[in-house]
Structure formats: C-alpha cells, structure tokens
PDB file of C-alpha atoms in Angstrom:
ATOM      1  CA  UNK A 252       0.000   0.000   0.000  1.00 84.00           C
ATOM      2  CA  UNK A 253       3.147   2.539   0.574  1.00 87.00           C
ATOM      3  CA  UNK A 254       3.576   2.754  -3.377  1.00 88.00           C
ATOM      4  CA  UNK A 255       0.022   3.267  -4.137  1.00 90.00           C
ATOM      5  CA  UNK A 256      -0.066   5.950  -1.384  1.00 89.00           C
ATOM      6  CA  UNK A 257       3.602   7.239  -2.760  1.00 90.00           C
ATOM      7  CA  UNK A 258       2.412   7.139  -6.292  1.00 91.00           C
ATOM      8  CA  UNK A 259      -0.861   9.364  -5.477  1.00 90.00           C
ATOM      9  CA  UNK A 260       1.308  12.399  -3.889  1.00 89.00           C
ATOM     10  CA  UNK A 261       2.658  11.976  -7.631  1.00 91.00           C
ATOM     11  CA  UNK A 262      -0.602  12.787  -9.276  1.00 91.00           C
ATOM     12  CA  UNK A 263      -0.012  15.878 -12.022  1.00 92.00           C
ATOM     13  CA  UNK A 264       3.535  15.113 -12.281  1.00 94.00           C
ATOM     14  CA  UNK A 265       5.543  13.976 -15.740  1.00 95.00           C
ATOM     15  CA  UNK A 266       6.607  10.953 -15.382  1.00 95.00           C
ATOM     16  CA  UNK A 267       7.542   8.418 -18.323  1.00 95.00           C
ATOM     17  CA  UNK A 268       6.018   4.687 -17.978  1.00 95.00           C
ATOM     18  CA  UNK A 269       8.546   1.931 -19.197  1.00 94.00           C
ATOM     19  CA  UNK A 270       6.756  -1.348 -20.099  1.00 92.00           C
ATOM     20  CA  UNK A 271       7.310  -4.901 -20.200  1.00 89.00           C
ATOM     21  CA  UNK A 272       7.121  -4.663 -24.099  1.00 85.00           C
ATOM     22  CA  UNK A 273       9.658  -1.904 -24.229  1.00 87.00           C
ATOM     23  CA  UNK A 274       7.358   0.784 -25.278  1.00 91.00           C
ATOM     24  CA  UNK A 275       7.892   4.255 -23.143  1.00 93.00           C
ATOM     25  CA  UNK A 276       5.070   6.396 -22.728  1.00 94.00           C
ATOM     26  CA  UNK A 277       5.583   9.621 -20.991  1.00 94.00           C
ATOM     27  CA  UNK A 278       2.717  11.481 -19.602  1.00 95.00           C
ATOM     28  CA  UNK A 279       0.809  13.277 -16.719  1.00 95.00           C
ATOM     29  CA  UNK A 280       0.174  11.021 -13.928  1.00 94.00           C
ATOM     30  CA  UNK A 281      -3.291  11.372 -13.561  1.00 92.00           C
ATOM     31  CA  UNK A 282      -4.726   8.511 -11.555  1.00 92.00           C
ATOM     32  CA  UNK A 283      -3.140   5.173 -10.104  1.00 93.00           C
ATOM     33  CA  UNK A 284      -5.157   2.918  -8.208  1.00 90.00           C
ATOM     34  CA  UNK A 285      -4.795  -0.580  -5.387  1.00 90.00           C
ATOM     35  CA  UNK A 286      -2.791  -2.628  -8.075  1.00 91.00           C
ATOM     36  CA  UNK A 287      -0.584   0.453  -9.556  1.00 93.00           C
ATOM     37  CA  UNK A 288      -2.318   0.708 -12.383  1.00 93.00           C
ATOM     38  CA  UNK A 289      -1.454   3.919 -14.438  1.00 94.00           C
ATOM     39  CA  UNK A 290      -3.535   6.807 -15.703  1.00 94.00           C
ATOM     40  CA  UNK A 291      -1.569   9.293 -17.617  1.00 94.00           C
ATOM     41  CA  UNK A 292      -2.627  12.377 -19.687  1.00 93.00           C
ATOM     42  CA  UNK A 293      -1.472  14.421 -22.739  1.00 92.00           C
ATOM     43  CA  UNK A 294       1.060  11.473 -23.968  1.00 92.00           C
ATOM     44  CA  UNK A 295       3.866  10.907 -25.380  1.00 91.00           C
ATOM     45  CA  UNK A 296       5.705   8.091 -26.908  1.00 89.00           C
ATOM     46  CA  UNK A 297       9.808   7.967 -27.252  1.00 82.00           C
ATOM     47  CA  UNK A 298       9.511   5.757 -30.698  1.00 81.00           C
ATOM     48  CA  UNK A 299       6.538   7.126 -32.365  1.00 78.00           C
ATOM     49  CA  UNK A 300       7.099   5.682 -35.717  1.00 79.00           C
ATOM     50  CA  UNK A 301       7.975   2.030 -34.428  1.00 80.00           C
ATOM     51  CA  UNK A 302       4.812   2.258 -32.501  1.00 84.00           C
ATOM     52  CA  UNK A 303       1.749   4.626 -34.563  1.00 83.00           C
ATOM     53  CA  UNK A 304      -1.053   2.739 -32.977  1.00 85.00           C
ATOM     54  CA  UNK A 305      -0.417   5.624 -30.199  1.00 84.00           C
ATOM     55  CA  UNK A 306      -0.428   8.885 -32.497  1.00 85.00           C
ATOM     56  CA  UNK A 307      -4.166   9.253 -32.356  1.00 87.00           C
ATOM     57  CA  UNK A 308      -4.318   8.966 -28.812  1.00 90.00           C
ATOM     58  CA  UNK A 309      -4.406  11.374 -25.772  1.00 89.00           C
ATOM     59  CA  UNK A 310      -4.252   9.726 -22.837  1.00 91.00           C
ATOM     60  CA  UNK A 311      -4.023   5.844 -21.689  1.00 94.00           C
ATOM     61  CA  UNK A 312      -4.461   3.439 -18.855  1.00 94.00           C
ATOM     62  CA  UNK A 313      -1.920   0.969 -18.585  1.00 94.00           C
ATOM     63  CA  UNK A 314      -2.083  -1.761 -16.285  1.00 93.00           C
ATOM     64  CA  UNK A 315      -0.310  -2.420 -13.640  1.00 92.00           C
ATOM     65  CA  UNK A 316       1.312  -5.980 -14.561  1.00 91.00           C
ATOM     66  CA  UNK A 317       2.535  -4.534 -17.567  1.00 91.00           C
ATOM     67  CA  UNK A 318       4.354  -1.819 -16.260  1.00 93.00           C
ATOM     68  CA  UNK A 319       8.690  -2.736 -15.962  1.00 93.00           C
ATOM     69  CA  UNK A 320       9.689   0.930 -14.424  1.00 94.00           C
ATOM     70  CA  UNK A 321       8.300   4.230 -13.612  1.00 95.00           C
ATOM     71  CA  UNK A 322      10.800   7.263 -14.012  1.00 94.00           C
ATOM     72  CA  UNK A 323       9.975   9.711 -11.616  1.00 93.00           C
ATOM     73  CA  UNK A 324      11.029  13.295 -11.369  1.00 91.00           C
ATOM     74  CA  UNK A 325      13.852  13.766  -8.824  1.00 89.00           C
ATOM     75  CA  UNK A 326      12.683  17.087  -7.560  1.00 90.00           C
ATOM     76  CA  UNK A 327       8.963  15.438  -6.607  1.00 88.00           C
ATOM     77  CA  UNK A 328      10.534  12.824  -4.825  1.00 89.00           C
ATOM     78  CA  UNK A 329      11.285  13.553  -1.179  1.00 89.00           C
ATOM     79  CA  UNK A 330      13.667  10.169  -0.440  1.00 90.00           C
ATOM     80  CA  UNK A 331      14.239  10.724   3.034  1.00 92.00           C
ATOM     81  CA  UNK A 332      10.053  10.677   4.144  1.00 90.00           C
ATOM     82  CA  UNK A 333       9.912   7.531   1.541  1.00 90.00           C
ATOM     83  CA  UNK A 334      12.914   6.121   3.440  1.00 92.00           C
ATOM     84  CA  UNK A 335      11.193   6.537   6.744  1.00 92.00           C
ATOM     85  CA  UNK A 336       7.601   5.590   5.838  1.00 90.00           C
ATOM     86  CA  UNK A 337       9.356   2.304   4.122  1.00 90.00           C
ATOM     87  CA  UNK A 338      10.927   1.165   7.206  1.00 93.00           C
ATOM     88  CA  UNK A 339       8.030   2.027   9.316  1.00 91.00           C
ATOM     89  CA  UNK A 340       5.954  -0.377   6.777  1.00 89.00           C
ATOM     90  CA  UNK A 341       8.343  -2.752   7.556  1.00 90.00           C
ATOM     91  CA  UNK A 342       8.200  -2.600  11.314  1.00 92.00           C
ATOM     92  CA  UNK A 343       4.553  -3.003  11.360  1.00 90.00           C
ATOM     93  CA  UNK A 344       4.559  -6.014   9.127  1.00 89.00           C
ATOM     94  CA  UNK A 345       7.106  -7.210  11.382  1.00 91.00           C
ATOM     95  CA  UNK A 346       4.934  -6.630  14.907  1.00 91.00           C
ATOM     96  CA  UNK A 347       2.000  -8.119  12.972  1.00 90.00           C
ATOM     97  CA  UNK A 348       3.786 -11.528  11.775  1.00 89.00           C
ATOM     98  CA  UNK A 349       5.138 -11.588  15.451  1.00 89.00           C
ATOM     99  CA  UNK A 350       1.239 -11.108  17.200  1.00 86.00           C
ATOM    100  CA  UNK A 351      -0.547 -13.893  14.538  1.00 74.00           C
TER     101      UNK A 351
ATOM    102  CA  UNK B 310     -12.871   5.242  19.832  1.00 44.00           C
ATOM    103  CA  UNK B 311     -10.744   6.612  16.845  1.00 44.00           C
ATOM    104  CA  UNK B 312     -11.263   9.941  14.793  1.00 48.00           C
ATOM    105  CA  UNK B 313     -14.168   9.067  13.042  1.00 46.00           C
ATOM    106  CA  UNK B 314     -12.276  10.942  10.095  1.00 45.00           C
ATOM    107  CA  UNK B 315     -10.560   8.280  10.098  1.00 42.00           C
ATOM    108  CA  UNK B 316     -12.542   5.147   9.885  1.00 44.00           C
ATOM    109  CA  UNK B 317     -12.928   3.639   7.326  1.00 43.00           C
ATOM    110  CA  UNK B 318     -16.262   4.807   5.758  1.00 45.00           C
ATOM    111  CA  UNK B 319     -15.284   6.953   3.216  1.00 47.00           C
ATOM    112  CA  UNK B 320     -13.704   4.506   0.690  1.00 47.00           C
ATOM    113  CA  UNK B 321     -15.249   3.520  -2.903  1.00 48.00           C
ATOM    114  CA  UNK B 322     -17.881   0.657  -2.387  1.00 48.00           C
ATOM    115  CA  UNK B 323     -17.173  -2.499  -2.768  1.00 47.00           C
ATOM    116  CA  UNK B 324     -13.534  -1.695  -2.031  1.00 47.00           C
ATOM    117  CA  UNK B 325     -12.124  -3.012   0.868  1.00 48.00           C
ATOM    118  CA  UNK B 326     -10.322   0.457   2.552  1.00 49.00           C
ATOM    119  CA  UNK B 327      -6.744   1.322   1.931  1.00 50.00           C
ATOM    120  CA  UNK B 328      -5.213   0.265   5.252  1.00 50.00           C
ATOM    121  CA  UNK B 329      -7.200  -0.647   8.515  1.00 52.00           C
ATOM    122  CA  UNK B 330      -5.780   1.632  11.148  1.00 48.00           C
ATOM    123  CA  UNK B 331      -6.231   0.754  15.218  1.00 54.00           C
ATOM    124  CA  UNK B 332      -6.537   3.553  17.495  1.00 54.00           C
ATOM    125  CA  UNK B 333      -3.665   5.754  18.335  1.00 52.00           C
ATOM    126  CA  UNK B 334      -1.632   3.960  15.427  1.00 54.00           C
ATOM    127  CA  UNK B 335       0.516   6.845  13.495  1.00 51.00           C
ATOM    128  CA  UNK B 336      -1.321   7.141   9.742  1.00 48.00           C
ATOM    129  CA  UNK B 337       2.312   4.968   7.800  1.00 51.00           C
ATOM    130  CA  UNK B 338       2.624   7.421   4.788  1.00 50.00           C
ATOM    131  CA  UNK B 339      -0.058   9.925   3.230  1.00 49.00           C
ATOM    132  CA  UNK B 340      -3.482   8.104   3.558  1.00 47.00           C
ATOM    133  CA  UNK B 341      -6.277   8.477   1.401  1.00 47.00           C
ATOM    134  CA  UNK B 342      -8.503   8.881   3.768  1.00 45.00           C
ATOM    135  CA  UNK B 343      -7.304  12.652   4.413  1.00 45.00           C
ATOM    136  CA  UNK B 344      -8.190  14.300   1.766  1.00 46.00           C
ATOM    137  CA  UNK B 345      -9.564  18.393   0.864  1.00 48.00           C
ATOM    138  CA  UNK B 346     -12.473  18.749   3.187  1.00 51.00           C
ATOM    139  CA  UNK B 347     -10.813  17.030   5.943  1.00 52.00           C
ATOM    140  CA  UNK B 348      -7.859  18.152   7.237  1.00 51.00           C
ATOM    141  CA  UNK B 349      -6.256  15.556  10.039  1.00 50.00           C
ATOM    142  CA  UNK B 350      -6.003  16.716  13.484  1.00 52.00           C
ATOM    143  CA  UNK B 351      -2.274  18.087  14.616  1.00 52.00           C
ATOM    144  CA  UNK B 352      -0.014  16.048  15.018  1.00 50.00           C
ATOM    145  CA  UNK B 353      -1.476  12.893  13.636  1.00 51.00           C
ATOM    146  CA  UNK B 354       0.163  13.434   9.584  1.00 52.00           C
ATOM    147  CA  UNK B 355       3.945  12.023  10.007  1.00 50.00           C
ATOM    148  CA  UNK B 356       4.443  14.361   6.752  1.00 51.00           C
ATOM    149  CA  UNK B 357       3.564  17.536   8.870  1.00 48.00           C
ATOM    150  CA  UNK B 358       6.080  16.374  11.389  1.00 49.00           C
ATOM    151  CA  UNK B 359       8.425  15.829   9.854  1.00 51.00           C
ATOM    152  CA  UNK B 360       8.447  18.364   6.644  1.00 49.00           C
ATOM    153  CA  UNK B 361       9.952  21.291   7.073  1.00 61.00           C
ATOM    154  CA  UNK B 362       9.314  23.183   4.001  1.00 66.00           C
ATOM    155  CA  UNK B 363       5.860  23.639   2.019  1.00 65.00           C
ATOM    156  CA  UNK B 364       2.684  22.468   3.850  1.00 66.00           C
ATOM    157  CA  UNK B 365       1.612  19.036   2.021  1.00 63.00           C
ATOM    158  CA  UNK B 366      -0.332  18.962  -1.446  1.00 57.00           C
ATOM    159  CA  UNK B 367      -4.232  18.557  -0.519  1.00 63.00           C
ATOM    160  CA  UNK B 368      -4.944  15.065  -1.504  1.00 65.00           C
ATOM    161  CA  UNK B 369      -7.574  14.106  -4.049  1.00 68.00           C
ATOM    162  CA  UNK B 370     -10.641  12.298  -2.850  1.00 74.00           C
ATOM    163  CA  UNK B 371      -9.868   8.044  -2.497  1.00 73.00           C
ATOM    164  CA  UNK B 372     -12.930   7.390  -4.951  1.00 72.00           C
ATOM    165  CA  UNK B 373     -10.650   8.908  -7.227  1.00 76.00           C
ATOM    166  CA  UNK B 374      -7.808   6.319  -7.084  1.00 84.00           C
ATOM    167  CA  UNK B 375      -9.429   3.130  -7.552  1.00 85.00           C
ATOM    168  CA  UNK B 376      -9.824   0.778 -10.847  1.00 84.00           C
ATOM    169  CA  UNK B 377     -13.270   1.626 -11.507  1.00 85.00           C
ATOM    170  CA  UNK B 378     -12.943   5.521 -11.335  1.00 86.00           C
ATOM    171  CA  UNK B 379     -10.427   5.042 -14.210  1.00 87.00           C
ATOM    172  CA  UNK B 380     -12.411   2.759 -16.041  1.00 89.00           C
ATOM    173  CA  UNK B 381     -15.223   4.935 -15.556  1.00 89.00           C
ATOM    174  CA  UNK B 382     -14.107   7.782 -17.352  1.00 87.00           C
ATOM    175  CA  UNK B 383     -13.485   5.481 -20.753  1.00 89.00           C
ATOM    176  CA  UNK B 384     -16.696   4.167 -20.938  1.00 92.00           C
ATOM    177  CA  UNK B 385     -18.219   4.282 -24.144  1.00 93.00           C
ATOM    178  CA  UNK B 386     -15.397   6.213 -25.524  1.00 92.00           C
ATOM    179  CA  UNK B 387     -13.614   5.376 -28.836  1.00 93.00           C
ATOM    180  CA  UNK B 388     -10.252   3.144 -27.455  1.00 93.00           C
ATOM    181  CA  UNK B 389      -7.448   1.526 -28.554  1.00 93.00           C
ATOM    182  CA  UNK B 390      -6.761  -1.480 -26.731  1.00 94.00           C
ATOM    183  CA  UNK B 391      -3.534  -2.964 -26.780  1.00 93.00           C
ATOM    184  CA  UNK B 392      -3.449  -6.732 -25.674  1.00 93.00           C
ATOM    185  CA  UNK B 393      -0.364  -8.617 -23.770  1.00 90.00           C
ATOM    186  CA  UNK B 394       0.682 -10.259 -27.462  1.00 87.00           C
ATOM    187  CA  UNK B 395       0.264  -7.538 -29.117  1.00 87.00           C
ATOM    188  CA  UNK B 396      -2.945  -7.501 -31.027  1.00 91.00           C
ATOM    189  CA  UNK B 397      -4.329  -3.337 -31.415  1.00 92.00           C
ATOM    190  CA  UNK B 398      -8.033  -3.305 -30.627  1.00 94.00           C
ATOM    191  CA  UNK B 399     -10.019  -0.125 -31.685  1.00 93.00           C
ATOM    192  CA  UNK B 400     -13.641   0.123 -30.479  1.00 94.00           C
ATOM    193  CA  UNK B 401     -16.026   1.323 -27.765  1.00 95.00           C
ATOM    194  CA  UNK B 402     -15.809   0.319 -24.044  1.00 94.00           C
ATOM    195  CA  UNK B 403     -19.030  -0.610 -23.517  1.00 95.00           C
ATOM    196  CA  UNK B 404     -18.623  -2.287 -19.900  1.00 94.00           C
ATOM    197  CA  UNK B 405     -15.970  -3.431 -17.720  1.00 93.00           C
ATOM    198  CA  UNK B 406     -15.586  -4.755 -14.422  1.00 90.00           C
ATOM    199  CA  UNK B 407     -12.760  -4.442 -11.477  1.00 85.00           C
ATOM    200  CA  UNK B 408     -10.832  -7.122 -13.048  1.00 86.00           C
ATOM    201  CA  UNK B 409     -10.343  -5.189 -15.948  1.00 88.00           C
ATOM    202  CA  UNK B 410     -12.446  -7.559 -18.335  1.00 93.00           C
ATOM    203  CA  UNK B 411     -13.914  -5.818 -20.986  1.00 94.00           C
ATOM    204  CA  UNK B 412     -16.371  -5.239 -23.627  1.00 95.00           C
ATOM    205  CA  UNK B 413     -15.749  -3.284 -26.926  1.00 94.00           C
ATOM    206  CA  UNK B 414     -18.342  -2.990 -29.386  1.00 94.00           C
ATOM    207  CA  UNK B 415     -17.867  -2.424 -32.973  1.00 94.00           C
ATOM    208  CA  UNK B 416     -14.313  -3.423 -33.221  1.00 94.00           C
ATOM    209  CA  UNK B 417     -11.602  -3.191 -35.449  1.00 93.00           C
ATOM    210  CA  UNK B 418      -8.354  -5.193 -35.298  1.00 93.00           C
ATOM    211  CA  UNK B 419      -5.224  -2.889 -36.967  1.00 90.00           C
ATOM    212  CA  UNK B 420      -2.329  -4.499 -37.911  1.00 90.00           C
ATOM    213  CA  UNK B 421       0.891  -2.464 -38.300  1.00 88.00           C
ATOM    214  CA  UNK B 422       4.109  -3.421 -39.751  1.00 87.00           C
ATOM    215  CA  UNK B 423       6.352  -1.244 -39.324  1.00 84.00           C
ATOM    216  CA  UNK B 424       9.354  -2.000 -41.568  1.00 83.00           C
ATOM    217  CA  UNK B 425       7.494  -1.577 -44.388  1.00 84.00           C
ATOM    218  CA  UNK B 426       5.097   1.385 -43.136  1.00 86.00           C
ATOM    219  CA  UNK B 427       1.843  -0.433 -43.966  1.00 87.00           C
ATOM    220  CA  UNK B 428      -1.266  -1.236 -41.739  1.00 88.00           C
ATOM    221  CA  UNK B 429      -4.615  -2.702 -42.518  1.00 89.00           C
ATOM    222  CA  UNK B 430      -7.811  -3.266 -40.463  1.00 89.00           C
ATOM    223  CA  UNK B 431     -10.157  -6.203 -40.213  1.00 90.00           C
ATOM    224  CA  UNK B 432     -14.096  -6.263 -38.773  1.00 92.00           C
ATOM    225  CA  UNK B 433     -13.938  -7.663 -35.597  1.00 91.00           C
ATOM    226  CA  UNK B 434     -17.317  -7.015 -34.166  1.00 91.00           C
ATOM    227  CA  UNK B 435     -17.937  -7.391 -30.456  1.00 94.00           C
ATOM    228  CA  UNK B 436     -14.952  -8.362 -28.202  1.00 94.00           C
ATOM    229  CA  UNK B 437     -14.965  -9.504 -24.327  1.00 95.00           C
ATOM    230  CA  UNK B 438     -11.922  -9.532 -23.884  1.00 94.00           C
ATOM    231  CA  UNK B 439     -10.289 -10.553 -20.065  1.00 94.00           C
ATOM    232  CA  UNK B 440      -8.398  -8.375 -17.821  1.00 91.00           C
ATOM    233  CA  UNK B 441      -5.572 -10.377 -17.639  1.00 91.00           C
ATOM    234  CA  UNK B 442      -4.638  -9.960 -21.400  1.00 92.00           C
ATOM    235  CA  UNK B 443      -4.773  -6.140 -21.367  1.00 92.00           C
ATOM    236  CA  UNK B 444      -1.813  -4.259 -21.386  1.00 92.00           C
ATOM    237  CA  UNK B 445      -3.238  -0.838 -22.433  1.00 93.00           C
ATOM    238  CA  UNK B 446      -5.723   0.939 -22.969  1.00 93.00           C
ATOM    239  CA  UNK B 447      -5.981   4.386 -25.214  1.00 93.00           C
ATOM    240  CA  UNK B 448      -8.751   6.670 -25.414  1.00 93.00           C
ATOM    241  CA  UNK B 449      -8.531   7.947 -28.719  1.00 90.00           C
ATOM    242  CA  UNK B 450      -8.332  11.813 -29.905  1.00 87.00           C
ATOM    243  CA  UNK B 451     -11.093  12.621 -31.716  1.00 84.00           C
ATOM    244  CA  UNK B 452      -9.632  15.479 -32.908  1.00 83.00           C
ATOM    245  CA  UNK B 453      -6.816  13.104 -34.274  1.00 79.00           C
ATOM    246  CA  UNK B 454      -9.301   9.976 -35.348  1.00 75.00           C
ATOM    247  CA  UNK B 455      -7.521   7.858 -37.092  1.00 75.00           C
ATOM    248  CA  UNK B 456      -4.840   9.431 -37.526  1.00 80.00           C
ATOM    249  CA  UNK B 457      -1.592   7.252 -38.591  1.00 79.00           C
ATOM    250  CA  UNK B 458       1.565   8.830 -39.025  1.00 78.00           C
ATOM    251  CA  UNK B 459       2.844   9.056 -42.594  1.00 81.00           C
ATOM    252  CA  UNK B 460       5.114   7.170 -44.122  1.00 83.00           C
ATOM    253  CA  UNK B 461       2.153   4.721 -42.830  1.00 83.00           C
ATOM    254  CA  UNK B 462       0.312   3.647 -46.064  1.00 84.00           C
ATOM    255  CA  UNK B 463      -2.867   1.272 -45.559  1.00 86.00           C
ATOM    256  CA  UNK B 464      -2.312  -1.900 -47.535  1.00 84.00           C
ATOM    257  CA  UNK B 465      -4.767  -5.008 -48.399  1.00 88.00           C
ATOM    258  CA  UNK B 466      -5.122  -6.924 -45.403  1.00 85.00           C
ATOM    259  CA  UNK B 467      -4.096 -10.346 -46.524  1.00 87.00           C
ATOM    260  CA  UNK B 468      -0.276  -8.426 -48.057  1.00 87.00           C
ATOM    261  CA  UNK B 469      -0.316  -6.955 -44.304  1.00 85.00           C
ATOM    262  CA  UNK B 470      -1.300 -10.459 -42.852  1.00 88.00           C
ATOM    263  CA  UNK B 471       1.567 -12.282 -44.464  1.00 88.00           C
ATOM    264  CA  UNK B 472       4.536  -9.826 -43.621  1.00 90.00           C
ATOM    265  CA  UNK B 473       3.000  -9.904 -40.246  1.00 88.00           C
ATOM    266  CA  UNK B 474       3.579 -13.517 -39.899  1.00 89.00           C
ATOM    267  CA  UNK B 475       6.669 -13.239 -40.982  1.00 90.00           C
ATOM    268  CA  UNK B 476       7.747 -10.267 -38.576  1.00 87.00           C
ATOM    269  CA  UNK B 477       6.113 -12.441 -35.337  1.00 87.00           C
ATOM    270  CA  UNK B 478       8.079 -15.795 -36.505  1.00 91.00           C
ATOM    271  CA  UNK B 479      11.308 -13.706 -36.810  1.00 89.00           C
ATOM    272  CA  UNK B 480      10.499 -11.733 -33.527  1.00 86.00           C
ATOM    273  CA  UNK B 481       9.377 -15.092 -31.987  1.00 88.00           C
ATOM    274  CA  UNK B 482      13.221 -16.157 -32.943  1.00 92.00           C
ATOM    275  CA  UNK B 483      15.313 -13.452 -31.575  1.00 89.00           C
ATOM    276  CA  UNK B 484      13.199 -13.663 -28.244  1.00 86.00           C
ATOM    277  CA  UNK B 485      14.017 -17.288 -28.271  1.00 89.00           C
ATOM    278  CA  UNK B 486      17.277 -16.998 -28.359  1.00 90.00           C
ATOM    279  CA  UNK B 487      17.591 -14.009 -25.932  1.00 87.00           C
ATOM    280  CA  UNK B 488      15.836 -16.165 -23.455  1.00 87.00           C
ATOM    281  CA  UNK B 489      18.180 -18.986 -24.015  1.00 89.00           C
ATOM    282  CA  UNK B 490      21.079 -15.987 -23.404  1.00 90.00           C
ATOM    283  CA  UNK B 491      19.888 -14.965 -20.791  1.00 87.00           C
ATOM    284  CA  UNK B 492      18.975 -18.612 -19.074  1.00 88.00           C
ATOM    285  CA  UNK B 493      22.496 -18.959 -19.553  1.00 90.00           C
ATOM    286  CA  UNK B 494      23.825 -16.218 -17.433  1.00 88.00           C
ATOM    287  CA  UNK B 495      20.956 -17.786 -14.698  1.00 86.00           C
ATOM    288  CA  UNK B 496      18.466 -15.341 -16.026  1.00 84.00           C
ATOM    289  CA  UNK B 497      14.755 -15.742 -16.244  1.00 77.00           C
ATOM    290  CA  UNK B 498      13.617 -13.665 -18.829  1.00 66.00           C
ATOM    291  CA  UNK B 499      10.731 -11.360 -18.017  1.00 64.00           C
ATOM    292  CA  UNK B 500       8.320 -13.280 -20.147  1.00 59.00           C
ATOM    293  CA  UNK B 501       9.832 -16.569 -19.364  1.00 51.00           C
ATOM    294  CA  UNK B 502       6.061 -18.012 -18.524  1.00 50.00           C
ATOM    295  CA  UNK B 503       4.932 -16.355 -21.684  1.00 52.00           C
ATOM    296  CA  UNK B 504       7.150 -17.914 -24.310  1.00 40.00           C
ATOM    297  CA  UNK B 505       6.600 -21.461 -23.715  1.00 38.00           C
ATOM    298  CA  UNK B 506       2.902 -20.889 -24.054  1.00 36.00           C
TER     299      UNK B 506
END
C-alpha cells in the first residue's frame, strides 16, 4: 500500500512509464489505483514511428502488470520521508507476523 | 474510539479500505482517507512532522484512485486497446468490471508493420476480452481519429497479414534466443512463462 499511497502524492507530475514490451510512454500522472495501475494524460511516446497505434491517442491506462519501471522526477521525490515511511511499513509487518 | 475521520467509511464501495488503522496507530505514509475537506487533526500526519518546508499537497478524494474511477471515465469512448501479445483493438468500451475484463463494441483489429510502413484493419465485431490480457488501454483523440503517421500507407489486409507472420516468426526467434542468453547467465527472462505458451 506505501507505493500506491507514494504514487498518489505523484498525481499531475511527468513521469515516463517503461513497459514490459519496451514501449515508453511519458505522460501526466493522472490517476493510479490498489494494483498500480497507471492513468496518464497528454502522452507521449519515445519511438513514435515504431509504434503509430499511439499517435491518435491522448491519454491511456496501462495496467499495472505490464508496467517494468516508472521514471519519476527527482525534484517530486522527497527520499528521506519515503525512506522513513518504508521502514516504518516494515516494522509493522514485522509486529503483525510476530502477534498472529 | 478513533477519529471518526478516520474510519474507514469513506472509501469507494465495494472496495475493501486502503489500510485498517487501530486507534492511536501513526497514519504509515499519506493516507487516502485525508483528503480536501478534511484536514487531520495536529499532530497525527507524520508528513507535517516531519516536513519542514511547504505544507503538504491537498490530496484528491480516495474514490478517485481506484480501478473503476479510471475505467469509468473510458466508458463508451472510442479506445485503442492494446493486448499482452500484441494484437491493437479499436472500439467502444461498452462495460468493464474491477478485473479489468472488458467489452468493446464495434471493433476493429489494426495491424501495423512497421518496416514496411503499412497497416490494414479487419471487422472484428464485439470483443470480451479478459483483464488479464490487457496491457493498455488508449482513449482515442477525436480530434486526431484515425490518424496514422505518414510514411504509414494502408495496404490489403491479406499483403499486411503475411509480412506480419513473418515479422512475429522472426520476432518469436530473436526472443528465443535471448531467453536462451539470458537462461544462460541464470536469467529468467521477463516473459519466461509467456514464451513457452
């Protein structure tokens, strides 16, 4: 759940979406739900010609399985909180395994 | 009894919420459940603690980030579906579920190959097609309908069909033997489940 909350503070940010199939879109995040699947807006692709079943359109959901990397925009990133929030993730899963 | 701001009422329905919280437990990152017309109490948002600089961006309303809000906004819009082998599906979303599963009406398979800058189309008619096999979805332009980049030239379908073939054999090849590469080197390739099938 810490990506899907860590991908929301993302929301109206460029980012470019690398998938399994090698195609990179880059976009507006617009929306990202439970299973990190990807909303973006006002698209782009890196290859246009190797890939023209994407000229014609404007913005795409891509789901979540598909998806091999996000690149995210340094500045939007603060590492430190994501650091901190990750380990505190971590502790809780470990105080829950250690209660059931 | 905890902040009822914070229960979990104010998720999607049918969606189980985001994370269950017990009372007095710190909120782990941003949570959905805080969002523009309710502003958590002092103190309880780790990112107020512990940011320094600019206040935290109001967060959007947790409807807004599940699988059916996004769906919702391509219903019976004009898309191009992409599936996981490849196949381009244009047509309209007529209905869709939280899986993902979907059904286009009036659809048209496209066929590009791009070494040779050709495409052709074929009737399709209605598609369900299942979640699982979806790897995109594109709401088309209208504006830009059918718009294909020149030096894309639409070509009979059965000329298209063949060089097709013979791009997915040769394609089907080189992924072959970058699999066996890569199985080598103790690699398993990403679609390592895929390519048997």
């Amino acid at each position: 759940m810490l990506f899907f909350s860590f991908f929301k503070t993302l929301v109206n940010h460029e980012v470019t979406v690398e998938l399994k199939n090698d195609i990179s879109i880059r976009g507006t995040l617009k929306s990202v739900d439970q299973y990190l699947n990807i909303k973006l807006d006002d698209i782009s692709v890196v290859e246009e010609m190797k890939y023209p079943h994407l000229s014609s359109v404007k913005n795409v959901f891509i789901r979540g399985s598909v998806v091999r990397y996000v690149h995210l925009p340094a500045a939007a990133v603060d590492t430190p909180l994501l650091e901190d929030a990750t380990r505190r993730e971590a502790s809780q899963a470990v105080a829950k395994a250690k209660q059931g | 009894m905890a902040d009822p701001r914070l229960s979990s009422s104010n998720h999607a329905p049918g969606f189980p919420p985001a994370i269950r919280l017990e009372p007095g437990q710190l909120i782990p990152f941003d949570q959905p459940q805080q969002h523009m017309n309710h502003p958590p109490p002092p103190g309880m948002n780790p990112m107020m603690q512990m940011q320094q600089g600019p206040p935290p961006i109001p967060q959007l309303p947790p409807q807004m980030f599940t699988t059916a809000a996004q769906l919702l906004d391509l219903t019976d819009k004009k898309l191009m579906v992409v599936l996981r082998d490849g196949r381009k599906l244009i047509g309209v979303l007529r209905s869709w579920d939280q899986f993902g599963n979907l059904v286009m009406q009036d659809t048209v398979e496209r066929l590009f190959v791009p070494k040779e800058f050709l495409y052709a189309d074929i009737e399709r008619g209605l598609f369900l097609v299942r979640g699982e096999n979806v790897s995109l979805l594109g709401e088309i332009d209208l504006d830009k309908d059918d718009y294909i980049p020149p030096p894309y030239q639409l070509a009979p379908v059965d000329k298209v069909f063949a060089l097709k073939k013979a791009e997915d054999v040769e394609n089907k090849k080189s992924e072959k033997l970058k699999q066996k590469r890569l199985a080598k080197e103790g690699f398993e390739g990403e679609h390592a489940g895929e390519a048997i099938l």
